[in-house]
Coordinates of C-alpha atoms in Angstrom, one line a residue:
M28 CA 39.9 0.8 55.6
N29 CA 38.5 0.0 51.8
H30 CA 34.9 -0.8 52.3
P31 CA 32.0 0.9 55.1
L32 CA 31.6 -2.5 56.4
D33 CA 35.1 -2.8 58.0
R34 CA 34.0 -0.8 60.5
P35 CA 30.3 -1.0 60.5
I36 CA 29.6 0.8 64.0
W37 CA 31.8 4.3 62.8
T38 CA 29.9 3.9 59.3
A39 CA 26.4 3.9 60.8
L40 CA 27.2 6.4 63.5
T41 CA 29.1 8.9 60.7
T42 CA 26.3 8.6 58.3
R43 CA 22.8 7.1 58.4
Q44 CA 22.4 6.9 61.8
T45 CA 24.1 10.2 62.9
G46 CA 20.7 11.2 64.1
F47 CA 21.3 8.2 67.2
A48 CA 25.0 9.1 67.8
Q49 CA 26.7 10.9 70.9
E50 CA 29.6 12.9 69.8
A51 CA 32.3 14.0 71.4
G52 CA 36.0 14.5 69.8
G53 CA 36.8 11.8 67.6
I54 CA 34.7 9.1 69.4
R55 CA 30.8 8.1 68.1
R56 CA 28.6 6.2 70.5
Y57 CA 25.1 5.7 70.1
H58 CA 22.9 7.2 72.3
P59 CA 22.3 5.3 75.5
A60 CA 18.5 4.7 74.7
F61 CA 19.4 3.2 71.2
G62 CA 22.4 0.9 72.5
V63 CA 25.9 0.1 73.8
F64 CA 28.0 0.9 71.2
A65 CA 30.9 2.9 69.9
A66 CA 33.6 3.5 67.5
S67 CA 36.7 5.7 66.8
A68 CA 37.9 7.7 64.2
E69 CA 41.7 7.0 65.0
G70 CA 42.0 4.7 68.0
T71 CA 44.4 6.9 69.9
P72 CA 44.1 7.6 73.8
E73 CA 42.6 10.7 73.2
S74 CA 40.1 8.8 71.7
F75 CA 39.6 6.6 74.9
R76 CA 39.5 9.6 77.1
D77 CA 36.5 11.2 74.6
L78 CA 34.7 7.8 75.6
A79 CA 35.2 8.2 79.1
A80 CA 33.5 11.7 78.6
L81 CA 30.3 10.3 76.8
V82 CA 29.9 7.7 79.3
P83 CA 28.5 8.6 82.6
I84 CA 29.8 7.0 86.1
G85 CA 28.2 3.4 86.1
G86 CA 27.2 3.2 82.5
R87 CA 28.2 1.1 79.6
A88 CA 29.8 1.3 76.2
H89 CA 31.1 -1.3 73.9
E90 CA 33.3 -0.8 70.9
A91 CA 32.2 -3.5 68.2
G92 CA 35.9 -4.9 67.0
A93 CA 38.2 -2.5 66.7
F94 CA 38.3 0.4 68.3
Y95 CA 40.2 2.4 65.2

């Protein structure tokens, strides 16, 4: 990635909006009270497991664009 806007959700959740983030391993997602978007540091199978750990049964998360 060459520009922060190449991955806006990841950039937001790892910089100015970290206070709104939930984190597990290499995944960040907005707290459900603020949004459903999630992003990963790397698009690995482990990242998907980390995401599953953050989303309760019946919960929602949406990766915006590429997950990696």
